[in-house]
Short mmCIF file of C-alpha atoms in Angstrom, two decimals:
data_model
loop_
_atom_site.label_atom_id
_atom_site.label_comp_id
_atom_site.label_asym_id
_atom_site.label_seq_id
_atom_site.Cartn_x
_atom_site.Cartn_y
_atom_site.Cartn_z
CA UNK I 1 -0.01 0.00 0.01
CA UNK I 2 1.48 3.35 -1.07
CA UNK I 3 0.75 6.93 -0.26
CA UNK I 4 0.69 9.72 -2.80
CA UNK I 5 1.17 13.28 -1.57
CA UNK I 6 0.65 16.14 -4.02
CA UNK I 7 1.55 19.47 -2.45
CA UNK I 8 0.88 21.95 -3.82
CA UNK I 9 -1.49 20.99 -6.63
CA UNK I 10 -0.34 23.26 -9.43
CA UNK I 11 -2.52 25.18 -11.93
CA UNK I 12 -5.26 25.96 -9.42
CA UNK I 13 -6.00 29.03 -7.31
CA UNK I 14 -4.32 28.84 -3.87
CA UNK I 15 -2.48 26.16 -1.90
CA UNK I 16 -4.05 22.71 -1.92
CA UNK I 17 -2.62 19.42 -0.65
CA UNK I 18 -3.98 16.06 -1.74
CA UNK I 19 -3.08 12.74 -0.06
CA UNK I 20 -4.15 9.43 -1.56
CA UNK I 21 -3.60 5.92 -0.19
CA UNK I 22 -3.26 3.45 -3.03
CA UNK I 23 -3.69 -0.32 -2.84
CA UNK I 24 -3.33 -2.62 -5.86
CA UNK I 25 -3.41 0.36 -8.19
CA UNK I 26 -6.61 1.86 -6.78
CA UNK I 27 -7.14 4.77 -4.40
CA UNK I 28 -8.56 3.42 -1.11
CA UNK I 29 -8.64 6.68 0.80
CA UNK I 30 -8.04 10.37 0.11
CA UNK I 31 -7.65 13.62 1.99
CA UNK I 32 -7.99 17.17 0.72
CA UNK I 33 -6.30 19.90 2.73
CA UNK I 34 -6.50 23.67 2.38
CA UNK I 35 -3.13 24.84 3.78
CA UNK I 36 -3.70 28.54 4.33
CA UNK I 37 -5.70 30.47 6.92
CA UNK I 38 -7.57 33.48 5.55
CA UNK I 39 -9.36 35.16 8.43
CA UNK I 40 -11.22 37.87 6.44
CA UNK I 41 -14.24 37.18 8.64
CA UNK I 42 -12.27 38.23 11.69
CA UNK I 43 -10.88 41.34 9.97
CA UNK I 44 -14.43 42.50 9.15
CA UNK I 45 -15.64 42.47 12.78
CA UNK I 46 -16.32 45.98 14.09
CA UNK I 47 -16.17 47.60 10.65
CA UNK I 48 -18.74 49.60 8.74
CA UNK I 49 -21.00 47.06 6.95
CA UNK I 50 -20.32 48.80 3.63
CA UNK I 51 -16.71 47.64 3.89
CA UNK I 52 -17.86 44.05 3.23
CA UNK I 53 -18.20 44.23 -0.54
CA UNK I 54 -14.74 45.87 -0.73
CA UNK I 55 -12.88 43.60 1.70
CA UNK I 56 -14.39 40.26 0.71
CA UNK I 57 -13.27 40.77 -2.88
CA UNK I 58 -9.74 40.34 -1.50
CA UNK I 59 -10.55 36.73 -0.65
CA UNK I 60 -9.67 35.84 -4.23
CA UNK I 61 -7.89 37.54 -7.09
CA UNK I 62 -9.61 35.44 -9.75
CA UNK I 63 -13.30 35.70 -8.75
CA UNK I 64 -13.65 38.96 -6.80
CA UNK I 65 -16.80 39.89 -8.72
CA UNK I 66 -18.64 36.90 -7.28
CA UNK I 67 -17.67 38.07 -3.77
CA UNK I 68 -18.71 41.68 -4.41
CA UNK I 69 -22.05 40.42 -5.69
CA UNK I 70 -22.69 38.02 -2.76
CA UNK I 71 -21.63 40.70 -0.22
CA UNK I 72 -23.85 43.29 -1.82
CA UNK I 73 -26.85 40.98 -1.90
CA UNK I 74 -26.07 40.24 1.75
CA UNK I 75 -26.12 43.98 2.63
CA UNK I 76 -29.22 44.61 0.51
CA UNK I 77 -30.85 41.92 2.63
CA UNK I 78 -29.62 43.39 5.96
CA UNK I 79 -30.66 46.94 4.92
CA UNK I 80 -34.14 45.79 3.89
CA UNK I 81 -33.83 46.90 0.26
CA UNK I 82 -33.49 43.55 -1.58
CA UNK I 83 -36.78 44.05 -3.39
CA UNK I 84 -36.18 47.75 -4.22
CA UNK I 85 -33.07 47.63 -6.50
CA UNK I 86 -33.79 49.49 -9.79
CA UNK I 87 -33.86 47.31 -12.88
CA UNK I 88 -30.84 49.12 -14.32
CA UNK I 89 -28.86 48.20 -11.21
CA UNK I 90 -30.02 44.59 -11.27
CA UNK I 91 -29.23 44.19 -14.95
CA UNK I 92 -25.77 45.81 -14.75
CA UNK I 93 -24.94 43.52 -11.82
CA UNK I 94 -25.86 40.59 -14.05
CA UNK I 95 -23.76 41.85 -16.95
CA UNK I 96 -20.68 42.53 -14.75
CA UNK I 97 -20.91 39.10 -13.14
CA UNK I 98 -21.64 37.37 -16.46
CA UNK I 99 -18.60 38.91 -18.12
CA UNK I 100 -16.44 37.79 -15.20
CA UNK I 101 -17.80 34.22 -15.45
CA UNK I 102 -17.00 34.03 -19.21
CA UNK I 103 -13.42 35.21 -18.59
CA UNK I 104 -13.06 32.81 -15.68
CA UNK I 105 -14.22 29.70 -17.53
CA UNK I 106 -12.02 30.42 -20.55
CA UNK I 107 -9.10 30.77 -18.14
CA UNK I 108 -9.92 27.49 -16.39
CA UNK I 109 -10.22 25.31 -19.47
CA UNK I 110 -7.23 26.56 -21.45
CA UNK I 111 -4.75 27.75 -18.90
CA UNK I 112 -5.48 25.48 -15.93
CA UNK I 113 -7.03 22.19 -17.15
CA UNK I 114 -6.26 21.68 -20.87
CA UNK I 115 -2.59 20.97 -20.28
CA UNK I 116 -3.69 17.74 -18.64
CA UNK I 117 -4.80 16.55 -22.09
CA UNK I 118 -2.74 18.56 -24.60
CA UNK I 119 0.90 17.64 -25.23
CA UNK I 120 2.66 20.96 -25.62
CA UNK I 121 5.93 19.26 -26.67
CA UNK I 122 4.28 18.77 -30.07
CA UNK I 123 5.16 22.40 -30.86
CA UNK I 124 8.80 21.34 -31.17
CA UNK I 125 7.86 19.60 -34.46
CA UNK I 126 5.87 22.53 -35.81
CA UNK I 127 7.18 23.54 -39.29
CA UNK I 128 4.48 26.01 -40.42
CA UNK I 129 4.48 29.79 -40.82
CA UNK I 130 2.18 30.85 -37.97
CA UNK I 131 4.15 33.56 -36.14
CA UNK I 132 2.48 32.83 -32.81
CA UNK I 133 3.28 29.11 -32.91
CA UNK I 134 6.83 29.82 -34.09
CA UNK I 135 7.17 32.20 -31.15
CA UNK I 136 5.99 29.51 -28.73
CA UNK I 137 8.35 27.01 -30.41
CA UNK I 138 11.28 29.42 -29.92
CA UNK I 139 10.12 30.02 -26.34
CA UNK I 140 10.17 26.27 -25.65
CA UNK I 141 13.54 25.75 -27.38
CA UNK I 142 15.09 28.23 -24.96
CA UNK I 143 13.91 25.97 -22.15
CA UNK I 144 11.49 28.56 -20.83
CA UNK I 145 8.55 26.28 -20.01
CA UNK I 146 7.28 28.15 -16.95
CA UNK I 147 3.58 28.35 -17.91
CA UNK I 148 3.48 24.66 -18.78
CA UNK I 149 5.47 22.96 -16.00
CA UNK I 150 5.70 21.43 -13.46
CA UNK I 151 3.22 18.78 -14.51
CA UNK I 152 2.67 15.07 -14.47
CA UNK I 153 3.11 13.41 -17.87
CA UNK I 154 -0.33 12.31 -19.08
CA UNK I 155 -1.40 9.65 -21.56
CA UNK I 156 -1.64 12.20 -24.33
CA UNK I 157 -3.98 10.98 -27.08
CA UNK I 158 -4.50 13.88 -29.47
CA UNK I 159 -2.83 13.84 -32.86
CA UNK I 160 0.20 16.08 -33.52
CA UNK I 161 -2.02 18.44 -35.56
CA UNK I 162 -4.70 18.56 -32.84
CA UNK I 163 -2.09 19.24 -30.12
CA UNK I 164 -0.60 22.11 -32.13
CA UNK I 165 -4.03 23.57 -32.91
CA UNK I 166 -4.98 23.37 -29.20
CA UNK I 167 -1.75 25.15 -28.29
CA UNK I 168 -2.64 27.92 -30.72
CA UNK I 169 -6.01 28.16 -29.00
CA UNK I 170 -4.22 28.31 -25.61
CA UNK I 171 -2.48 31.47 -26.79
CA UNK I 172 -5.69 32.86 -28.35
CA UNK I 173 -7.48 32.25 -25.07
CA UNK I 174 -5.08 34.63 -23.32
CA UNK I 175 -6.45 37.40 -25.59
CA UNK I 176 -10.02 36.24 -25.04
CA UNK I 177 -9.60 36.24 -21.31
CA UNK I 178 -8.28 39.80 -21.51
CA UNK I 179 -11.31 40.74 -23.56
CA UNK I 180 -13.56 39.16 -20.94
CA UNK I 181 -11.83 41.23 -18.26
CA UNK I 182 -12.22 44.35 -20.36
CA UNK I 183 -15.89 43.53 -20.85
CA UNK I 184 -16.33 43.34 -17.12
CA UNK I 185 -14.86 46.81 -16.65
CA UNK I 186 -17.26 48.55 -19.06
CA UNK I 187 -19.88 48.65 -16.34
CA UNK I 188 -17.63 47.44 -13.46
CA UNK I 189 -15.08 50.24 -13.49
CA UNK I 190 -11.95 48.12 -13.03
CA UNK I 191 -10.60 44.63 -12.37
CA UNK I 192 -9.61 42.96 -10.21
CA UNK I 193 -11.94 44.20 -7.45
CA UNK I 194 -14.75 46.12 -9.10
CA UNK I 195 -15.70 49.48 -7.60
CA UNK I 196 -19.37 49.83 -8.62
CA UNK I 197 -21.38 46.89 -7.21
CA UNK I 198 -22.73 48.45 -4.02
CA UNK I 199 -25.76 48.11 -1.71
CA UNK I 200 -28.68 49.84 -3.38
CA UNK I 201 -27.71 48.99 -6.96
CA UNK I 202 -24.71 49.96 -9.07
CA UNK I 203 -22.59 53.14 -8.88
CA UNK I 204 -22.63 53.42 -12.68
CA UNK I 205 -25.12 54.58 -15.31
CA UNK I 206 -25.90 52.89 -18.62
CA UNK I 207 -25.17 54.92 -21.73
CA UNK I 208 -25.71 54.16 -25.38
CA UNK I 209 -21.94 54.15 -26.00
CA UNK I 210 -21.33 51.65 -23.18
CA UNK I 211 -24.13 49.42 -24.33
CA UNK I 212 -22.74 49.39 -27.90
CA UNK I 213 -19.17 48.73 -26.69
CA UNK I 214 -20.36 45.91 -24.43
CA UNK I 215 -22.30 44.24 -27.23
CA UNK I 216 -19.38 44.48 -29.66
CA UNK I 217 -16.92 42.83 -27.29
CA UNK I 218 -19.46 40.26 -26.07
CA UNK I 219 -20.05 39.10 -29.64
CA UNK I 220 -16.30 38.59 -30.11
CA UNK I 221 -16.32 36.35 -27.07
CA UNK I 222 -19.40 34.50 -28.29
CA UNK I 223 -17.69 33.76 -31.56
CA UNK I 224 -14.70 32.27 -29.61
CA UNK I 225 -16.99 30.25 -27.32
CA UNK I 226 -19.03 28.82 -30.21
CA UNK I 227 -16.22 28.17 -32.69
CA UNK I 228 -13.20 27.39 -30.48
CA UNK I 229 -14.00 26.73 -26.80
CA UNK I 230 -16.95 24.34 -27.27
CA UNK I 231 -15.33 22.41 -30.17
CA UNK I 232 -12.10 22.05 -28.15
CA UNK I 233 -13.96 20.64 -25.12
CA UNK I 234 -15.78 18.18 -27.37
CA UNK I 235 -12.47 17.17 -29.07
CA UNK I 236 -10.95 16.38 -25.66
CA UNK I 237 -14.10 14.54 -24.64
CA UNK I 238 -13.95 12.33 -27.74
CA UNK I 239 -10.30 11.44 -27.17
CA UNK I 240 -10.69 10.86 -23.42
CA UNK I 241 -14.22 9.49 -23.28
CA UNK I 242 -13.30 7.08 -20.48
CA UNK I 243 -13.21 10.17 -18.22
CA UNK I 244 -16.99 10.28 -18.44
CA UNK I 245 -16.73 7.35 -15.99
CA UNK I 246 -14.02 8.72 -13.69
CA UNK I 247 -14.29 11.09 -10.72
CA UNK I 248 -18.04 10.77 -10.11
CA UNK I 249 -17.98 12.21 -6.62
CA UNK I 250 -20.77 12.34 -4.07
CA UNK I 251 -23.75 12.38 -6.49
CA UNK I 252 -25.47 15.30 -4.79
CA UNK I 253 -25.47 18.76 -6.42
CA UNK I 254 -26.40 22.17 -4.97
CA UNK I 255 -26.95 25.49 -6.70
CA UNK I 256 -27.90 28.91 -5.35
CA UNK I 257 -28.72 30.05 -8.87
CA UNK I 258 -27.47 33.23 -10.47
CA UNK I 259 -28.47 36.29 -12.50
CA UNK I 260 -31.68 37.82 -11.12
CA UNK I 261 -34.30 38.10 -13.87
CA UNK I 262 -36.68 39.82 -11.42
CA UNK I 263 -35.84 41.68 -8.28
CA UNK I 264 -39.30 41.96 -6.73
CA UNK I 265 -38.89 39.01 -4.31
CA UNK I 266 -36.58 39.58 -1.30
CA UNK I 267 -36.17 35.79 -0.93
CA UNK I 268 -32.97 34.87 -2.77
CA UNK I 269 -33.83 31.20 -2.62
CA UNK I 270 -37.10 31.75 -4.53
CA UNK I 271 -36.63 34.78 -6.77
CA UNK I 272 -36.59 34.27 -10.54
CA UNK I 273 -33.06 33.60 -11.72
CA UNK I 274 -31.47 32.63 -15.09
CA UNK I 275 -29.68 29.68 -13.52
CA UNK I 276 -31.94 28.03 -10.95
CA UNK I 277 -31.72 27.44 -7.22
CA UNK I 278 -32.08 23.95 -5.84
CA UNK I 279 -30.57 20.52 -5.41
CA UNK I 280 -30.44 17.44 -7.57
CA UNK I 281 -29.57 13.85 -6.78
CA UNK I 282 -27.73 11.35 -8.98
CA UNK I 283 -31.05 10.55 -10.74
CA UNK I 284 -31.52 14.26 -11.46
CA UNK I 285 -34.46 14.56 -9.03
CA UNK I 286 -34.97 18.22 -8.28
CA UNK I 287 -35.20 19.52 -4.68
CA UNK I 288 -36.20 22.97 -3.40
CA UNK I 289 -33.44 25.02 -1.80
CA UNK I 290 -33.85 25.43 1.98
CA UNK I 291 -31.04 27.58 3.35
CA UNK I 292 -31.79 26.52 6.92
CA UNK I 293 -30.42 23.09 6.03
CA UNK I 294 -26.88 24.47 5.55
CA UNK I 295 -24.53 23.57 8.42
CA UNK I 296 -20.76 23.76 8.88
CA UNK I 297 -18.65 21.09 10.66
CA UNK I 298 -15.06 21.41 11.88
CA UNK I 299 -14.07 18.06 13.50
CA UNK I 300 -11.21 17.72 11.01
CA UNK I 301 -10.62 21.44 10.41
CA UNK I 302 -8.23 23.62 12.39
CA UNK I 303 -10.99 25.44 14.28
CA UNK I 304 -12.24 25.05 17.86
CA UNK I 305 -14.61 22.06 18.19
CA UNK I 306 -17.19 24.26 19.95
CA UNK I 307 -17.77 26.07 16.59
CA UNK I 308 -18.93 22.87 14.83
CA UNK I 309 -22.48 22.09 13.73
CA UNK I 310 -23.42 25.75 13.20
CA UNK I 311 -25.50 27.45 10.55
CA UNK I 312 -23.39 30.15 8.79
CA UNK I 313 -25.69 32.86 10.23
CA UNK I 314 -24.33 32.00 13.69
CA UNK I 315 -20.98 30.63 12.48
CA UNK I 316 -17.70 31.46 14.19
CA UNK I 317 -14.11 31.66 12.99
CA UNK I 318 -11.93 30.62 15.91
CA UNK I 319 -8.73 28.91 14.70
CA UNK I 320 -7.07 26.03 16.60
CA UNK I 321 -3.83 25.18 14.79
CA UNK I 322 -2.81 22.61 17.46
CA UNK I 323 -5.89 20.51 16.93
CA UNK I 324 -4.65 16.90 16.52
CA UNK I 325 -7.54 15.68 14.40
CA UNK I 326 -7.39 18.66 12.02
CA UNK I 327 -5.92 18.35 8.54
CA UNK I 328 -7.33 21.40 6.74
CA UNK I 329 -8.14 25.09 7.16
CA UNK I 330 -11.29 24.47 5.18
CA UNK I 331 -14.49 23.82 7.09
CA UNK I 332 -16.94 21.11 6.02
CA UNK I 333 -20.31 22.59 4.92
CA UNK I 334 -23.12 20.11 4.51
CA UNK I 335 -26.71 20.40 3.31
CA UNK I 336 -29.33 18.45 5.27
CA UNK I 337 -26.40 16.55 6.80
CA UNK I 338 -25.21 15.28 3.41
CA UNK I 339 -22.22 15.96 1.18
CA UNK I 340 -22.99 18.19 -1.82
CA UNK I 341 -20.90 19.27 -4.82
CA UNK I 342 -21.27 22.79 -6.18
CA UNK I 343 -20.12 24.43 -9.41
CA UNK I 344 -21.11 24.70 -13.08
CA UNK I 345 -22.20 21.05 -13.16
CA UNK I 346 -24.56 21.68 -10.24
CA UNK I 347 -26.18 24.82 -11.67
CA UNK I 348 -26.52 23.23 -15.11
CA UNK I 349 -28.06 20.08 -13.62
CA UNK I 350 -30.44 22.03 -11.39
CA UNK I 351 -31.49 24.28 -14.29
CA UNK I 352 -31.83 21.22 -16.53
CA UNK I 353 -34.00 19.44 -13.95
CA UNK I 354 -36.06 22.65 -13.62
CA UNK I 355 -37.04 22.29 -17.26
CA UNK I 356 -35.18 25.23 -18.82
CA UNK I 357 -35.55 24.52 -22.57
CA UNK I 358 -32.24 26.13 -23.62
CA UNK I 359 -30.15 24.23 -21.08
CA UNK I 360 -32.09 21.01 -21.73
CA UNK I 361 -31.38 21.25 -25.47
CA UNK I 362 -27.66 21.89 -24.89
CA UNK I 363 -27.27 19.01 -22.38
CA UNK I 364 -29.38 16.55 -24.33
CA UNK I 365 -27.57 17.17 -27.61
CA UNK I 366 -24.20 16.67 -25.86
CA UNK I 367 -25.30 13.44 -24.19
CA UNK I 368 -26.70 12.24 -27.53
CA UNK I 369 -23.43 13.00 -29.31
CA UNK I 370 -21.57 10.74 -26.88
CA UNK I 371 -24.42 8.19 -26.60
CA UNK I 372 -24.28 8.81 -22.83
CA UNK I 373 -26.90 8.82 -20.07
CA UNK I 374 -27.29 11.69 -17.58
CA UNK I 375 -25.13 9.60 -15.22
CA UNK I 376 -22.13 10.59 -17.38
CA UNK I 377 -22.54 14.16 -16.17
CA UNK I 378 -21.18 13.12 -12.76
CA UNK I 379 -17.59 12.81 -13.96
CA UNK I 380 -14.43 14.68 -14.88
CA UNK I 381 -15.61 15.32 -18.43
CA UNK I 382 -19.15 16.01 -17.25
CA UNK I 383 -17.81 18.96 -15.24
CA UNK I 384 -15.79 20.33 -18.18
CA UNK I 385 -18.71 19.91 -20.60
CA UNK I 386 -21.17 21.54 -18.16
CA UNK I 387 -18.84 24.49 -17.68
CA UNK I 388 -18.58 25.04 -21.47
CA UNK I 389 -22.33 24.59 -22.11
CA UNK I 390 -23.12 26.99 -19.28
CA UNK I 391 -20.73 29.56 -20.72
CA UNK I 392 -22.45 29.37 -24.10
CA UNK I 393 -25.94 29.64 -22.57
CA UNK I 394 -24.88 32.62 -20.47
CA UNK I 395 -23.12 34.49 -23.30
CA UNK I 396 -26.08 33.90 -25.65
CA UNK I 397 -28.51 35.35 -23.03
CA UNK I 398 -26.59 38.49 -22.23
CA UNK I 399 -27.42 40.53 -25.40
CA UNK I 400 -31.11 40.47 -24.42
CA UNK I 401 -30.28 41.62 -20.88
CA UNK I 402 -28.12 44.40 -22.29
CA UNK I 403 -30.93 45.76 -24.45
CA UNK I 404 -33.21 45.94 -21.35
CA UNK I 405 -31.04 48.75 -19.92
CA UNK I 406 -32.68 52.18 -19.97
CA UNK I 407 -30.25 55.13 -20.23
CA UNK I 408 -31.44 58.07 -18.19
CA UNK I 409 -33.18 55.97 -15.57
CA UNK I 410 -31.69 55.32 -12.07
CA UNK I 411 -29.45 52.37 -11.21
CA UNK I 412 -29.22 53.01 -7.49
CA UNK I 413 -31.43 53.87 -4.45
CA UNK I 414 -30.38 55.40 -1.15
CA UNK I 415 -30.78 53.58 2.17
CA UNK I 416 -30.11 53.81 5.91
CA UNK I 417 -27.79 51.45 7.81
CA UNK I 418 -29.92 49.82 10.55
CA UNK I 419 -28.81 49.80 14.20
CA UNK I 420 -29.26 46.02 14.27
CA UNK I 421 -30.02 43.53 11.51
CA UNK I 422 -29.01 40.31 9.85
CA UNK I 423 -28.53 39.49 6.19
CA UNK I 424 -27.83 36.70 3.73
CA UNK I 425 -26.36 36.92 0.22
CA UNK I 426 -26.51 33.90 -2.11
CA UNK I 427 -25.19 33.67 -5.61
CA UNK I 428 -23.57 31.03 -7.81
CA UNK I 429 -20.05 32.27 -8.46
CA UNK I 430 -18.07 30.87 -11.39
CA UNK I 431 -16.95 27.96 -9.19
CA UNK I 432 -20.30 27.40 -7.49
CA UNK I 433 -22.55 28.23 -4.55
CA UNK I 434 -21.27 31.26 -2.68
CA UNK I 435 -22.95 32.47 0.50
CA UNK I 436 -22.27 35.48 2.72
CA UNK I 437 -24.00 36.08 6.09
CA UNK I 438 -23.81 39.19 8.29
CA UNK I 439 -24.96 40.30 11.70
CA UNK I 440 -25.04 44.06 12.40
CA UNK I 441 -25.01 45.61 15.86
CA UNK I 442 -24.68 49.34 16.57
CA UNK I 443 -24.35 49.92 12.81
CA UNK I 444 -21.13 47.80 12.81
CA UNK I 445 -20.37 44.26 11.63
CA UNK I 446 -20.70 42.01 14.70
CA UNK I 447 -20.22 38.78 12.75
CA UNK I 448 -19.55 37.91 9.11
CA UNK I 449 -19.29 34.49 7.53
CA UNK I 450 -18.41 33.42 3.99
CA UNK I 451 -19.01 29.88 2.71
CA UNK I 452 -17.24 29.82 -0.67
CA UNK I 453 -17.60 27.20 -3.46
CA UNK I 454 -14.30 25.48 -2.68
CA UNK I 455 -15.33 25.24 0.98
CA UNK I 456 -18.01 22.87 -0.24
CA UNK I 457 -15.93 21.00 -2.83
CA UNK I 458 -12.56 20.78 -1.10
CA UNK I 459 -13.95 20.17 2.38
CA UNK I 460 -12.41 17.55 4.68
CA UNK I 461 -14.42 14.91 6.48
CA UNK I 462 -17.25 16.12 8.67
CA UNK I 463 -18.28 15.20 12.20
CA UNK I 464 -20.12 12.18 10.76
CA UNK I 465 -16.93 10.92 9.03
CA UNK I 466 -18.24 11.68 5.54
CA UNK I 467 -15.40 12.57 3.10
CA UNK I 468 -15.79 15.77 1.12
CA UNK I 469 -16.78 15.90 -2.61
CA UNK I 470 -13.24 15.89 -4.06
CA UNK I 471 -12.14 13.23 -1.59
CA UNK I 472 -15.05 11.05 -2.67
CA UNK I 473 -14.27 11.71 -6.35
CA UNK I 474 -10.68 10.53 -5.92
CA UNK I 475 -11.48 7.38 -3.85
CA UNK I 476 -11.78 4.39 -6.14
CA UNK I 477 -9.73 5.89 -8.97
CA UNK I 478 -7.25 3.61 -10.72
CA UNK I 479 -3.70 5.01 -10.72
CA UNK I 480 -1.26 3.48 -13.23
CA UNK I 481 1.90 4.99 -11.70
CA UNK I 482 2.06 6.30 -8.13
CA UNK I 483 5.01 8.48 -9.12
CA UNK I 484 3.03 10.09 -11.90
CA UNK I 485 -0.58 10.27 -10.66
CA UNK I 486 -2.02 12.33 -13.54
CA UNK I 487 -5.43 10.69 -12.99
CA UNK I 488 -5.77 12.37 -9.57
CA UNK I 489 -4.91 15.91 -10.71
CA UNK I 490 -7.31 15.57 -13.65
CA UNK I 491 -10.08 14.89 -11.15
CA UNK I 492 -9.08 17.73 -8.84
CA UNK I 493 -8.79 20.30 -11.65
CA UNK I 494 -12.21 19.36 -13.03
CA UNK I 495 -13.63 21.00 -9.87
CA UNK I 496 -11.70 24.24 -10.62
CA UNK I 497 -10.47 24.62 -6.99
CA UNK I 498 -10.10 28.10 -5.61
CA UNK I 499 -8.29 27.85 -2.27
CA UNK I 500 -8.32 31.17 -0.57
CA UNK I 501 -5.23 33.29 -1.16
CA UNK I 502 -3.02 34.64 1.61
CA UNK I 503 -0.47 37.47 1.59
CA UNK I 504 3.17 36.56 1.97
CA UNK I 505 6.08 38.93 2.47
CA UNK I 506 9.34 37.63 1.10
CA UNK I 507 12.57 38.97 -0.25
CA UNK I 508 13.43 38.34 -3.92
CA UNK I 509 15.65 35.51 -2.65
CA UNK I 510 12.71 33.91 -0.87
CA UNK I 511 13.70 34.42 2.77
CA UNK I 512 10.91 35.14 5.24
CA UNK I 513 10.54 38.65 6.58
CA UNK I 514 8.00 37.95 9.30
CA UNK I 515 4.99 35.98 10.46
CA UNK I 516 1.70 37.57 11.57
CA UNK I 517 -1.13 36.13 13.56
CA UNK I 518 -4.62 37.67 13.20
CA UNK I 519 -6.62 37.36 16.37
#
């Protein structure tokens, strides 16, 4: 029996450690460990509530827009104005978040996950005249492989021509991701960390020029999604079709939904959204979202045991680094006591089970192409396919939202900060269900809790000994070579992990300048 330790897992956001015990070529047990303490919740205590949508964006440099949206929905809720946001504000929030999701998913497939399936060494044999590919070839010949290594060597199956074409798309995707970021800033002001999504609406006004500029750039991205991104995902799926049967995971999916189509209901679990709220089981049976069923456990997390089994609204962040049973800084959120996966697969599956005709057509045609049953969605390739199909559905819907904007009409309402209140903000970020909860006392933040998508997916065991979603997806996987466990990292990256970032102060030579404890 051998033990594989991958630390850190590269080409993800943040510092993740994976341990897998292998017996007779199959993973018998697995552990997922988040190795950094964030503590933003502690930093927020005692601050003006309106700091939340600014500070929580610093949780992550890749998906700050999701945090600004969740924090703002949270404060709208606490200030009692959730159902009063002007339509211009609601729609611009959708467009800013949608643009960020498009950029994020292009980044994930090409620059984080695709190198698990594309052999970049094929460029060494390129003999054409494409200046970009010749530049990459010269780059590689100088031994400058930084963006592509370190990596495990996979069982690369694409032809030489397909590998070279995919590498050209890798470079093109850098430009497309930049365009996605620029698209986000048309109404969002800047990136990272937008400056306009605020309680009461959006601190921006729609103009004809901005609407035209947004539509022009969005259509460029739609062309890339339809003619490059989706075909590349399908090409990988055809070559690696066995990965429709690998990395199934826990079989339970949870979505908070995203993109408010109507802002009249203050209940975020019920209001009309483009991507739907709910749960689905392995047989795609739809369940209604009940936020009171969310609970966090910390038996195996480095937090005091007294903070376990708490709803996020009353959650606490009290670290205990010396805890012997702990093996992760990530808590273990559970829904109705069960393990749930979140992410693009979850929101596509929930929206599919809800009967959305656009999403049903996209999913059914993909399953038909591969002669697969819905069970194939619960897999490594199911997650990649769902992410790409979602990106297409989202990008195709955004022009209609854009044309609903009304220049000259308000995008913001004023409000008063209450002496005491509580709030909840729910949204599906690019990587899945994201929840913020706040308690306000004396017009200050008394308690703030964030349960981010990777808290769900990368969670350790809970108090009932249930492994987290990624741990369950790895257990049972066949590993051909324990020294080159590419099968495991393919599973992990299909979840698009986003382990919270931390700030480090180092000299250029890498020596430590100091350590700081936040208490």
